[in-house]
Coordinates of C-alpha atoms and ligand atoms in Angstrom, one line a residue:
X1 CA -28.1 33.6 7.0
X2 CA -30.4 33.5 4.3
X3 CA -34.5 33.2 5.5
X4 CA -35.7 29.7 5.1
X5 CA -39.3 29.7 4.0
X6 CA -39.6 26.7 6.4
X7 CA -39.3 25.1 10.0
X8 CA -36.0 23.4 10.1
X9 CA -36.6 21.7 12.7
X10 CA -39.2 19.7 11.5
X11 CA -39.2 15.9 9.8
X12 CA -41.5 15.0 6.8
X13 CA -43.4 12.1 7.3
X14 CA -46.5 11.0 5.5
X15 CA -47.2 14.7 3.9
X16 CA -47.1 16.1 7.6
X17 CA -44.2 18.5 8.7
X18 CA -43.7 17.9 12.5
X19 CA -42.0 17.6 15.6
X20 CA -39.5 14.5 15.6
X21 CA -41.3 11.9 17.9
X22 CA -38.7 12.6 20.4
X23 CA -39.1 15.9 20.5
X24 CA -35.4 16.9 20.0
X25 CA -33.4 19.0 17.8
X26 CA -29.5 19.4 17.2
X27 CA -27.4 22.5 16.3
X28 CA -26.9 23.9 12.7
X29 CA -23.2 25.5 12.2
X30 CA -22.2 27.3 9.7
X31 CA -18.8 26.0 8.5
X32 CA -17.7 29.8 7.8
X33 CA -17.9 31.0 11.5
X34 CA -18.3 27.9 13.3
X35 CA -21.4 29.6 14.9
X36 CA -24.9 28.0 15.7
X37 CA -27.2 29.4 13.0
X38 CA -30.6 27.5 14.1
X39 CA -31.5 23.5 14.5
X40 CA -33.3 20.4 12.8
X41 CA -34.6 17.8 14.0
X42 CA -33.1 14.6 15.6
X43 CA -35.4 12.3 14.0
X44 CA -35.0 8.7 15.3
X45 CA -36.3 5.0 15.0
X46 CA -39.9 6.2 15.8
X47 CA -39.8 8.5 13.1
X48 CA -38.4 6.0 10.6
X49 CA -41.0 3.5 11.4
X50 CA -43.5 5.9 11.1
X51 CA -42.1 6.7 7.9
X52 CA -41.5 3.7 6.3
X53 CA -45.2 2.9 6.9
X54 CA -46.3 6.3 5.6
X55 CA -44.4 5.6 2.1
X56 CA -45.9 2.3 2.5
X57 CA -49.5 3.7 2.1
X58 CA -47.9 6.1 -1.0
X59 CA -47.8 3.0 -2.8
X60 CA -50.9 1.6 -2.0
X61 CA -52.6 4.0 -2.8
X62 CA -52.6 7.7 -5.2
X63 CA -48.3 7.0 -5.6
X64 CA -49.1 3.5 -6.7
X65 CA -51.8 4.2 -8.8
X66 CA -49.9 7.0 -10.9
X67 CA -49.0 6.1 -14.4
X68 CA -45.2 6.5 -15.4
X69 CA -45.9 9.3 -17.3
X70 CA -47.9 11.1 -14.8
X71 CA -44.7 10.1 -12.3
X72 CA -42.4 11.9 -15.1
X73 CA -44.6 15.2 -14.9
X74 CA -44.3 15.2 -11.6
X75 CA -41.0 15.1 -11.7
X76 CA -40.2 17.9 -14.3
X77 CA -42.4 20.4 -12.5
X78 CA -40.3 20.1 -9.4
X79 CA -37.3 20.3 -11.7
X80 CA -38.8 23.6 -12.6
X81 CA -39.3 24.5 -9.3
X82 CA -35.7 23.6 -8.1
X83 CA -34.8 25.9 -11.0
X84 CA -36.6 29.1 -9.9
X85 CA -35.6 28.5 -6.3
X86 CA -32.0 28.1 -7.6
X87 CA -30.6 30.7 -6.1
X88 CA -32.3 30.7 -2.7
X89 CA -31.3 26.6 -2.7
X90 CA -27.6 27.8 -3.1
X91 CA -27.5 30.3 -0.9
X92 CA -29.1 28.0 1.7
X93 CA -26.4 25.6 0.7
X94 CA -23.6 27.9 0.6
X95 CA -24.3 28.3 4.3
X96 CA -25.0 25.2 5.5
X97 CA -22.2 22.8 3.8
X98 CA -19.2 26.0 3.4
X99 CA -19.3 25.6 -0.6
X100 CA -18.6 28.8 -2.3
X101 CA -21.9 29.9 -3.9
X102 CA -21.2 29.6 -7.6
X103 CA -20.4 25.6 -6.9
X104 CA -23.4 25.7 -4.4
X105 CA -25.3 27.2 -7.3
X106 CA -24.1 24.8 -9.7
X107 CA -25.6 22.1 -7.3
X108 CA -28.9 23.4 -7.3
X109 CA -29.0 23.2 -11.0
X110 CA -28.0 19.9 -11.0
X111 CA -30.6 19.2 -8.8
X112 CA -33.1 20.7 -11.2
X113 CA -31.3 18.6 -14.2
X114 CA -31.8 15.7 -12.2
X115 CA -35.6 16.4 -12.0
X116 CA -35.6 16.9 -15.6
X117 CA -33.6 13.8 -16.9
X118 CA -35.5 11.6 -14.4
X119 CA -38.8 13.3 -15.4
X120 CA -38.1 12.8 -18.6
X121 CA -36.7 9.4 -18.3
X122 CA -39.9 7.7 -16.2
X123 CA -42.1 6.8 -19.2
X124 CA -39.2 4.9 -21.2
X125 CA -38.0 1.9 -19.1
X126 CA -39.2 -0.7 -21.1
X127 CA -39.1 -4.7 -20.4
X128 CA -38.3 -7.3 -23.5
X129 CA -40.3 -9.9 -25.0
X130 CA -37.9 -13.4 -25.5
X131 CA -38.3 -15.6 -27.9
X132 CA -39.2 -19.1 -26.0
X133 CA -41.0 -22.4 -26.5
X134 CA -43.8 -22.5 -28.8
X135 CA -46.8 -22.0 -27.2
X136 CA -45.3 -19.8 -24.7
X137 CA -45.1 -15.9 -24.9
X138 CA -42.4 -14.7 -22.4
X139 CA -42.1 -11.1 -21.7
X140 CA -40.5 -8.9 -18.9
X141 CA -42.0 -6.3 -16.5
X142 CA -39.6 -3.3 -14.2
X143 CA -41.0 -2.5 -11.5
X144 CA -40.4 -0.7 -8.2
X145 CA -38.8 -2.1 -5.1
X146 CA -41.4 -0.5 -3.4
X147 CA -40.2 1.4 -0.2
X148 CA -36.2 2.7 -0.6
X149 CA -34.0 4.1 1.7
X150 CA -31.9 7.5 1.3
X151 CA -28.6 7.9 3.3
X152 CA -26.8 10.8 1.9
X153 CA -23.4 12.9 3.0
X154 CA -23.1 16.2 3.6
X155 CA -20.8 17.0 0.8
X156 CA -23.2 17.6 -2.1
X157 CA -26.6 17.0 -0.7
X158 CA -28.2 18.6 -3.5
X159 CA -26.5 16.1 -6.1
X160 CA -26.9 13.3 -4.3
X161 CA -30.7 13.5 -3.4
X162 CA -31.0 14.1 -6.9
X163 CA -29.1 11.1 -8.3
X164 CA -30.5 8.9 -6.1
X165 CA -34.7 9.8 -5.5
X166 CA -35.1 11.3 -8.4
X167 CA -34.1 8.0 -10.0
X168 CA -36.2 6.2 -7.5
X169 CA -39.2 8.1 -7.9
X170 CA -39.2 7.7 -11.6
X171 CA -39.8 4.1 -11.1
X172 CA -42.3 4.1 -9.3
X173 CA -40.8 3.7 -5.5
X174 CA -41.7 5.8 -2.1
X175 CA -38.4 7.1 -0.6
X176 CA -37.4 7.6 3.0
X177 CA -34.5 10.3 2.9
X178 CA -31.6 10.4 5.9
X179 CA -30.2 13.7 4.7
X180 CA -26.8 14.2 6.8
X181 CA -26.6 15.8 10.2
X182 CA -24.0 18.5 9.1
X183 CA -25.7 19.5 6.2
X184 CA -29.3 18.7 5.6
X185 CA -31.2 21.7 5.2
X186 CA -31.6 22.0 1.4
X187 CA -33.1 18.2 1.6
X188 CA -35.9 20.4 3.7
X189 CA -36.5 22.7 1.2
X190 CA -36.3 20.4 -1.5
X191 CA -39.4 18.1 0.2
X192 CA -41.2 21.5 0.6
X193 CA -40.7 22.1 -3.3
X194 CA -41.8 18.5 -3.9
X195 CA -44.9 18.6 -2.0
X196 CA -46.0 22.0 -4.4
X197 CA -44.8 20.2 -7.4
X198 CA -47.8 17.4 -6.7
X199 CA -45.8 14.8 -5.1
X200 CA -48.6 12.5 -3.3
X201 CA -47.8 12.7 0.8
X202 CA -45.8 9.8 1.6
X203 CA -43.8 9.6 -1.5
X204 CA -41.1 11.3 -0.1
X205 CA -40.5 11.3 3.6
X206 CA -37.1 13.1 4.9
X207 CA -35.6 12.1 8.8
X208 CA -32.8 14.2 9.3
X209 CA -30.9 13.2 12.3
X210 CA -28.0 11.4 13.6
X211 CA -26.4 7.9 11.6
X212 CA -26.4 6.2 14.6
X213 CA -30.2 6.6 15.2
X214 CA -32.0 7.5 12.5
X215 CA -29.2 6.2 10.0
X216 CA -29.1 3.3 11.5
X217 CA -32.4 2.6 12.1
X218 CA -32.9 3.2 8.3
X219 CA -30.5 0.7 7.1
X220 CA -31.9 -2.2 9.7
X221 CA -35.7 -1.7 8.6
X222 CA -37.6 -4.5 7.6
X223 CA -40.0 -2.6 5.7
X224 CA -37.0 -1.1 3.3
X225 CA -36.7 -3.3 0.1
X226 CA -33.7 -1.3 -1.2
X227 CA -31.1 0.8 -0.1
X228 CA -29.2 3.4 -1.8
X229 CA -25.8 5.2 0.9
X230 CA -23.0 7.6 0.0
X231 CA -20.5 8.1 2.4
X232 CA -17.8 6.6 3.8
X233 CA -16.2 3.2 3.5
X234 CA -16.7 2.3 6.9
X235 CA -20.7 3.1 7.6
X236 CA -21.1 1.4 4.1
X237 CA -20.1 -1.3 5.3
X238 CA -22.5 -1.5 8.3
X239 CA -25.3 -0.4 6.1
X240 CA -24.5 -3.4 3.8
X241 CA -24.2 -5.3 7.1
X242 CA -27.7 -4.1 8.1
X243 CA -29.3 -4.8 5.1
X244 CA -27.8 -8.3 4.4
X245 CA -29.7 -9.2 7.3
X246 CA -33.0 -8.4 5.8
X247 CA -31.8 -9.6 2.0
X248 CA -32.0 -6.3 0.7
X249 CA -29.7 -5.2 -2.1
X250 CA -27.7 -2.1 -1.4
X251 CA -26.1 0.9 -3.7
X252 CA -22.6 1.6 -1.9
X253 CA -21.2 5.1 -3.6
X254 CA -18.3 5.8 -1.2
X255 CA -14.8 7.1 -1.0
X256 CA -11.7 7.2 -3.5
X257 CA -8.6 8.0 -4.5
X258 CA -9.1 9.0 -8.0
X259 CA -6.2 9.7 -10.3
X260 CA -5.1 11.7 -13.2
X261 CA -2.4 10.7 -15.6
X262 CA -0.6 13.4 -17.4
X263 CA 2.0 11.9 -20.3
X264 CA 4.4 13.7 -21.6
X265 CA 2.4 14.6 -24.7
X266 CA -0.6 16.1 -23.2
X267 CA -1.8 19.2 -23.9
X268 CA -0.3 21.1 -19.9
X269 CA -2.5 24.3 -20.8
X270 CA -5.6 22.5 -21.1
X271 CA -5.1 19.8 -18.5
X272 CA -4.2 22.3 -15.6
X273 CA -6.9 24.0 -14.7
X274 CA -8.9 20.2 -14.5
X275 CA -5.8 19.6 -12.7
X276 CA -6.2 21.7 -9.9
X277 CA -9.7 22.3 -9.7
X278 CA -10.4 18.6 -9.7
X279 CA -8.1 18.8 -6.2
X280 CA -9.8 21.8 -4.5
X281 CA -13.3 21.9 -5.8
X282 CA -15.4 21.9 -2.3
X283 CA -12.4 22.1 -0.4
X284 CA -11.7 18.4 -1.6
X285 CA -14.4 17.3 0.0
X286 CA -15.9 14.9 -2.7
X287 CA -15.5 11.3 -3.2
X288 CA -14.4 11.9 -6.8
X289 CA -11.9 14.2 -6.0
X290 CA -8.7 13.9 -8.0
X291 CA -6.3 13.9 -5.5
X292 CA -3.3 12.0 -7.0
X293 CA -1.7 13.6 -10.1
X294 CA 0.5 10.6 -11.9
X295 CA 2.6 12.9 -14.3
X296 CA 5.5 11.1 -16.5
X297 CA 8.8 12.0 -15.7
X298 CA 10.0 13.9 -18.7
X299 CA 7.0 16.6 -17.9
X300 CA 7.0 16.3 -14.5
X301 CA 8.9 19.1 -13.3
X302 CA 7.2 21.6 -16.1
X303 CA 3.6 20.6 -14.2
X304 CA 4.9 20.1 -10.4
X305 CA 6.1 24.5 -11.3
X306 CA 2.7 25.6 -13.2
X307 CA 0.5 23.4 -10.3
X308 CA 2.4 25.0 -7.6
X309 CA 2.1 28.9 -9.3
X310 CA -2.0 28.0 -9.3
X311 CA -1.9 26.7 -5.9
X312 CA -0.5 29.8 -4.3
X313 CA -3.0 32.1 -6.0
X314 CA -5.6 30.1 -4.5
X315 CA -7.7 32.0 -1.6
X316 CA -9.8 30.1 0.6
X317 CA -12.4 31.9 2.6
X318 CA -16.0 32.1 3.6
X319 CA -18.8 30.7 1.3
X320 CA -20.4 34.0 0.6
X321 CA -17.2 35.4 -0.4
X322 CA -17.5 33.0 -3.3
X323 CA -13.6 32.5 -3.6
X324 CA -11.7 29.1 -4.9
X325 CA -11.9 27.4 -2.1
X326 CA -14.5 27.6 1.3
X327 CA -14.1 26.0 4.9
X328 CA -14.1 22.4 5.5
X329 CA -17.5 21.2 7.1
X330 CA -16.8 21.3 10.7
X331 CA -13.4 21.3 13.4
X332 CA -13.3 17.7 12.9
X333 CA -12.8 17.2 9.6
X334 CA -10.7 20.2 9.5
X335 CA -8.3 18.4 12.3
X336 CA -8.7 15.1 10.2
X337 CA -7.4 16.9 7.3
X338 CA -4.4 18.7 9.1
X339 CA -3.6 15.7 10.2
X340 CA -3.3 13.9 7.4
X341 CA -0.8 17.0 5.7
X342 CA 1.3 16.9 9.2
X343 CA 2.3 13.2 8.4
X344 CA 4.1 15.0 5.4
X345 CA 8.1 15.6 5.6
X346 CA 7.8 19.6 5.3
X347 CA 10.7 19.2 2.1
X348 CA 7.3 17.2 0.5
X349 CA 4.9 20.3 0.7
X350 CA 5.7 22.5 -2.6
X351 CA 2.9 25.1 -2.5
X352 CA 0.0 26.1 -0.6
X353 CA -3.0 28.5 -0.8
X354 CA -3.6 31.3 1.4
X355 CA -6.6 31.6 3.9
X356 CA -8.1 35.3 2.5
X357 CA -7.5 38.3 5.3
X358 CA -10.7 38.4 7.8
X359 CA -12.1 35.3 7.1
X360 CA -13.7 34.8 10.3
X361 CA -11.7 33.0 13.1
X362 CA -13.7 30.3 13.6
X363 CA -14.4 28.6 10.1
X364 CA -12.9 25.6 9.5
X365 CA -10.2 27.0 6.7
X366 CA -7.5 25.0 6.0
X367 CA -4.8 26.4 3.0
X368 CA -4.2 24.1 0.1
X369 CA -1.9 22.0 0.0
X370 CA 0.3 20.6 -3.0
X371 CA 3.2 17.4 -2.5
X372 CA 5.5 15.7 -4.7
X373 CA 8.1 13.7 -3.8
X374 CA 5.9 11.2 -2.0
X375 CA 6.5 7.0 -2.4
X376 CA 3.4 5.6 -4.0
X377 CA 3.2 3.7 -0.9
X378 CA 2.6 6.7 1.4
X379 CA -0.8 7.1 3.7
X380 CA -0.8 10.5 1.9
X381 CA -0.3 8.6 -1.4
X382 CA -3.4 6.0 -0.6
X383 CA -5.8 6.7 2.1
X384 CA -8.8 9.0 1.3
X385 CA -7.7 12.5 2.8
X386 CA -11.3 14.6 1.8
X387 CA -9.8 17.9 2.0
X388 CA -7.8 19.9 -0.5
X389 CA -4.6 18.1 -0.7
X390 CA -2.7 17.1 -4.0
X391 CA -0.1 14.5 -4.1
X392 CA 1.8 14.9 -7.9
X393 CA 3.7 10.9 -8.1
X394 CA 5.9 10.6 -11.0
X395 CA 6.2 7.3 -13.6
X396 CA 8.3 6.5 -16.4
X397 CA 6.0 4.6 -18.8
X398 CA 2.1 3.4 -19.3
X399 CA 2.8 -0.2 -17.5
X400 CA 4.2 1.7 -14.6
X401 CA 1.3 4.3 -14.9
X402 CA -1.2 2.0 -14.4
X403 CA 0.5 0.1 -11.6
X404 CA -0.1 3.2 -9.4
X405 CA -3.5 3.6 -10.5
X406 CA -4.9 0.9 -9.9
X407 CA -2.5 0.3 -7.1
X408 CA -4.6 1.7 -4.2
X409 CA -8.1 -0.2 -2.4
X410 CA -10.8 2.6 -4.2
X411 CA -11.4 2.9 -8.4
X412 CA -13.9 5.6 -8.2
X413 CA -12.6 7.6 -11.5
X414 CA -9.5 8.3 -13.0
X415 CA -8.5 10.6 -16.1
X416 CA -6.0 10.0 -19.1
X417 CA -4.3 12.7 -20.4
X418 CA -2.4 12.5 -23.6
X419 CA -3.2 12.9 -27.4
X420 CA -2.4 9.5 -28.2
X421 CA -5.7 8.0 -29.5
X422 CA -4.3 4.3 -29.2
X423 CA -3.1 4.6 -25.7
X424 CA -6.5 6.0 -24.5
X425 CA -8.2 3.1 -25.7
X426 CA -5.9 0.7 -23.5
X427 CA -5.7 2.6 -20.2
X428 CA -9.3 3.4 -20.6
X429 CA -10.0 -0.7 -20.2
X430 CA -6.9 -1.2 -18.0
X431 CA -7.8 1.5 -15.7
X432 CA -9.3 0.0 -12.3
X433 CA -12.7 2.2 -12.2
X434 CA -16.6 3.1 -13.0
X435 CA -15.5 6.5 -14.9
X436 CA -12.4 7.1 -16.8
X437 CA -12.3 10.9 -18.8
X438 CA -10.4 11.3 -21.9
X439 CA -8.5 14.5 -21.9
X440 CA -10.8 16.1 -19.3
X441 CA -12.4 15.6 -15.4
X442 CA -15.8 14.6 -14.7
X443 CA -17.5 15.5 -18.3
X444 CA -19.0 18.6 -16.2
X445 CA -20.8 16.3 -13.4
X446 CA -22.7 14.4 -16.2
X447 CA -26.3 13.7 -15.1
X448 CA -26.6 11.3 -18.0
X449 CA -23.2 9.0 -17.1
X450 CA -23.3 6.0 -15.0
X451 CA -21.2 6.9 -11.7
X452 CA -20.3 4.5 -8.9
X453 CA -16.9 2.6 -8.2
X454 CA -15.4 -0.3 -7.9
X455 CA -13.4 -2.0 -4.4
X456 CA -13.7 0.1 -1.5
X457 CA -15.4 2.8 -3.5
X458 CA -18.5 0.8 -3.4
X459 CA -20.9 -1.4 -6.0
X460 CA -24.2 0.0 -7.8
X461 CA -24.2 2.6 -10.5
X462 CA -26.0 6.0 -9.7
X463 CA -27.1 8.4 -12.5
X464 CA -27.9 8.4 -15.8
X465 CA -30.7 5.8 -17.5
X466 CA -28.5 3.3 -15.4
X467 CA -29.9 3.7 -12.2
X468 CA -33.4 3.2 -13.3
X469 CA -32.3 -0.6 -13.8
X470 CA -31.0 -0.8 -10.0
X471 CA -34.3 1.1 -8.6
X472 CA -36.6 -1.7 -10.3
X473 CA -37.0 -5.3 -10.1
X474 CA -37.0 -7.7 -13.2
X475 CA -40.1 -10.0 -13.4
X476 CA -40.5 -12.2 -16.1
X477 CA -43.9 -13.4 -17.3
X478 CA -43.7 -16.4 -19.0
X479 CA -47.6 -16.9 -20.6
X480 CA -48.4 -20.7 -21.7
X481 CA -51.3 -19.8 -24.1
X482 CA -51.1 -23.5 -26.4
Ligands
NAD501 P1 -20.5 9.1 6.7 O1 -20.4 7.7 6.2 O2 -20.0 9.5 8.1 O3 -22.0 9.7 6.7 C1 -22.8 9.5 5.5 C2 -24.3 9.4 5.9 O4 -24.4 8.2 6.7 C3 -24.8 10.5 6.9 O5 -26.1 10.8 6.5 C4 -24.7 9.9 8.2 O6 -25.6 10.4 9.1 C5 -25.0 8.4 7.9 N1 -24.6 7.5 8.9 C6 -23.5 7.6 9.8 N2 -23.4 6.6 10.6 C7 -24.4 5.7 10.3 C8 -24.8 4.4 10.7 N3 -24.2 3.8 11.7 N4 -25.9 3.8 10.0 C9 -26.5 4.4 9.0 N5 -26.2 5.7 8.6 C10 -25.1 6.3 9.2 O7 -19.7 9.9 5.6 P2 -19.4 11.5 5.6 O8 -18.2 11.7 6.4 O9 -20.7 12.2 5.8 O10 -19.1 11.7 4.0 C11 -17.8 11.5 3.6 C12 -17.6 10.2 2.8 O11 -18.5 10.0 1.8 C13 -16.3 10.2 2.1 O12 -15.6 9.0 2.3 C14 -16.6 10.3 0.6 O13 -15.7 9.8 -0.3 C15 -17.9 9.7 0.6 N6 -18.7 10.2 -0.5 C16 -18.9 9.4 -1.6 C17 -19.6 9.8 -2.7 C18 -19.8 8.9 -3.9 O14 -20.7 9.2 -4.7 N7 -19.1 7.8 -4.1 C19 -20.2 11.0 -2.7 C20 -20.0 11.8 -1.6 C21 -19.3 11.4 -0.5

C-alpha cells in the first residue's frame, strides 16, 4: 500500500483533523485483493452539523472577506500542489478505487487542471449592466450560495471533487465534501494539500462516511443552500427529495447509457480504439461510459470482428499492474455486473478479455465482455450495467440511428462517427444529450466543456466556465438615481 502522509481515519472539520464525533471508523479494501488495508472515519449527522457551521464561519469571516482574485491564487497553488503530489495521489488512488495507475494518474492531473482552470477562472465572472428606464441604472451581481454540499462516487473521486469544489470555491462558497465510502482517501489528501495551499479552515470541510448517515444527513441540512451529487439514479433522487424540502437547488450528474454511432463511412481505424476504450476505461465503471455501439449494417460485421480481436487481447488485473483493465470496486458490484452479463443468451457473447495469471484471488476481476445480436429493447441494451460490458446494435439508416439513441431513459453523451460534415450537424442537434463528440470520445475528459445530462442522467452542468453560473446566485440591482 502506498504510505499516506495522513490519518485516515480522521474527518476535516473547521481546519481541525479529528476523531468522527462518534468515534467510529469503517474498513478500507483494496479492490485488488479484497483485503482490509486500514480505515476512515464514519462521520455522521454530528459531524455534518458541526461542519456546516464551521463553513459557515469561513464565510463570515477571512473566506468571505477574500477577493476573487486572492480566491483564484488560492486555487492555482493547490493546483500546483496536486501536481507535485501526482504521483503519490495516483498511487493512493490506484489502490483505493482498483483503477490502473496510468488512468489513476491521469485523474490526479485532472485534479490539478481543475485547480488551474478554476484558479484561473475566479476573477472573471462578471454581471451585466441592462439598459432600463431612465433614471434607473440596473446592473447584476454573482455571488455565492454560501454553504454547498459535496456528494461524490467512488469512481473518479479525484475528477469529481475537482469539477465540483473547485468550481465552488472559485465563487466564493464554503464546501462540505461527502467523499464515497469505498473510495474516499484521495479526498483526504487532497483537504491536507488544500490546507498548505492557504485555504482558510472551514472552507473546505470533508465527512467521509456512509450515504445513509452522513450522506443523508448532508442532503437534509438546513444550513446547505446548494447541492451538487454524482451517483446513481436512485440516491439522486432522494437527494433532490431532501433538498426540495429545504428549497435548495440541486446538480444531479448520474448514470447513462451513452452511445456511439459508427456509419458505414467512418474512418474503423480511428474510431476503434475510442471504441473500446470508451467501454473498458475503469473497468466501465463511469457514468459516461460508452457502452452501446450503434454500427450501420453494411459495416457492422467488419467492426463486430476488429472489436472482438481487441477484446480478447484485453488483460484485466491488479491496479499496480497497470494493465487495460483493473478490478471492479468491491464483490458487490462485481456480482451486480455478472449479473447483468448472465441475463445474456451465451450465442450473444462474441468476445471476452482474460483475467491476467496470478491476479490475486480475491479482487473483484471480471473479463470483458463484448454482445451483439441483442434487441434494442434488451435490459442489457438499456439499463446502466457500470462494468465493462459492450453491447454492438446494428441500424440501417440515420432516422433509425437516432431512434435507438435517444431511445433509452439516460442522454449523458453520445458520439457520431462518420465523415459526413452535413449529417454531423443534424445528429449533433437530434441527438438526446449534454455532450455529443464528432469523430472522437470525450474530447480527452475536457476540463473546459460543460458536462451533465439530460432524463435520468440528471440536470445541472458541471465543468468548464459553466458551472461557475450554477455555483452563484444572480442579483440584480436596480439603482433609481433621478
Ligand atoms: P451511489 O448513488 O450509491 O453513491 C454516490 C454517493 O452518494 C456516495 O458518496 C454515497 O455515500 C452517497 N449516498 C448513498 N446513499 C445516500 C443517501 N441516502 N443520501 C445521501 N447520499 C447518499 O452511487 P455509486 O454506486 O457510488 O456510483 C455509481 C453511480 O454514479 C452510477 O450510476 C454512475 O453512472 C454514477 N456516476 C455519474 C457521474 C456523472 O458525472 N454523471 C459520474 C460518476 C458516477
Amino acid at each position: 500500500m502506498q504510505e499516506l502522509w495522513f490519518d485516515s481515519r480522521e474527518v476535516l472539520i473547521g481546519g481541525r483533523w479529528q476523531a468522527a464525533a462518534g468515534g467510529e471508523t469503517l474498513p478500507v479494501e483494496d479492490p485488488s485483493t479484497g483485503q482490509e488495508t486500514g480505515a476512515i472515519a464514519r462521520g455522521g449527522a454530528a459531524d455534518i452539523d458541526a461542519a456546516v457551521a464551521a463553513a459557515q464561519a469561513a464565510l463570515a469571516g477571512d473566506w468571505g472577506r477574500m477577493t476573487a482574485t486572492e480566491r483564484g491564487r488560492v486555487l492555482t497553488r493547490l493546483g500546483r500542489l496536486v501536481e507535485e503530489r501526482a504521483e503519490a495521489l495516483a498511487r493512493i488512488e490506484a489502490q483505493d478505487v482498483g483503477k490502473p495507475l496510468t488512468q489513476a494518474l491521469a485523474d490526479a492531473r485532472a485534479l490539478a487542471r481543475y485547480m488551474e482552470f478554476y484558479g484561473g477562472a475566479a476573477d472573471k465572472v462578471m454581471g451585466e449592466t441592462i439598459p432600463y428606464q431612465s433614471g434607473y441604472t440596473v446592473y447584476t451581481l454573482r455571488e455565492p450560495h454560501g454553504v454547498t454540499g459535496h456528494i461524490v462516487p467512488w469512481n473518479y473521486p479525484m475528477q469529481i471533487i475537482g469539477r465540483s469544489v473547485g468550481a465552488a470555491l472559485a465563487m466564493g462558497n464554503a464546501c462540505v465534501l461527502k467523499p464515497a465510502e469505498e473510495a474516499c482517501l484521495t479526498a483526504l489528501a487532497f483537504a491536507r494539500l488544500a490546507g498548505e495551499a492557504g485555504l482558510p479552515p472551514g472552507t473546505l470541510n470533508v465527512v467521509p462516511g456512509l450515504g445513509e448517515e452522513a450522506g443523508a444527513a448532508l442532503a437534509a441540512h438546513p444550513g446547505v443552500r446548494h447541492l451538487s451529487f454524482t451517483g446513481s439514479v436512485g440516491v439522486g433522487a432522494a437527494v433532490q427529495a431532501a433538498a426540495a424540502r429545504n428549497i435548495v437547488p440541486v446538480t444531479l450528474e448520474l448514470g447513462g447509457k451513452s452511445p456511439q454511432i459508427v456509419f458505414a463511412d467512418a474512418d474503423l481505424d480511428d474510431a476503434l480504439p475510442f471504441l473500446v476504450n470508451a467501454g473498458v476505461q475503469n473497468a466501465g465503471q463511469t457514468c459516461s461510459a460508452a457502452s452501446r455501439i450503434l454500427v450501420q449494417r453494411e459495416v457492422h460485421d467488419e467492426v463486430l470482428a476488429r472489436m472482438a480481436a481487441a477484446y480478447e487481447s484485453l488483460r484485466v488485473g491488479p491496479a499496480l499492474a497497470d494493465l487495460e483493465v483493473g478490478p471492479l470496486i468491491s464483490a458487490r458490484q462485481k456480482e451486480i455486473v455478472e449479473g447483468f452479463v448472465a441475463l445474456a443468451d451465451p450465442a450473444h457473447i462474441v468476445a471476452r478479455g482474460a483475467i491476467a495469471e496470478g491476479a490475486p484471488g480475491g479482487g473483484h476481476y471480471v473479463a470483458p465482455a463484448l454482445l451483439a445480436g441483442l434487441s434494442p429493447d434488451h435490459r442489457l441494451a438499456r439499463d446502466e450495467i457500470f462494468g465493462p460490458v459492450q453491447a454492438l446494435i446494428p441500424f440501417e439508416d440515420e432516422e433509425e440511428a437516432v431512434a435507438i439513441a435517444n431511445g433509452t431513459d439516460y442522454g449523458l453523451v453520445a458520439a457520431i462517427w462518420s465523415r459526413d460534415g452535413a449529417r454531423q450537424m443534424r445528429l449533433a442537434r437530434r441527438l438526446r444529450a449534454g455532450q455529443v463528440f464528432v469523430n472522437n470520445y470525450g474530447a480527452g475528459g475536457g476540463v473546459e466543456l460543460p458536462f451533465g445530462g439530460v432524463g435520468k442522467s440528471g440536470h445541472g452542468r458541471e465543468k468548464g466556465f459553466e458551472a461557475l453560473y450554477g455555483f452563484s446566485v444572480l442579483k440584480t440591482v436596480a439603482a433609481r438615481h433621478g
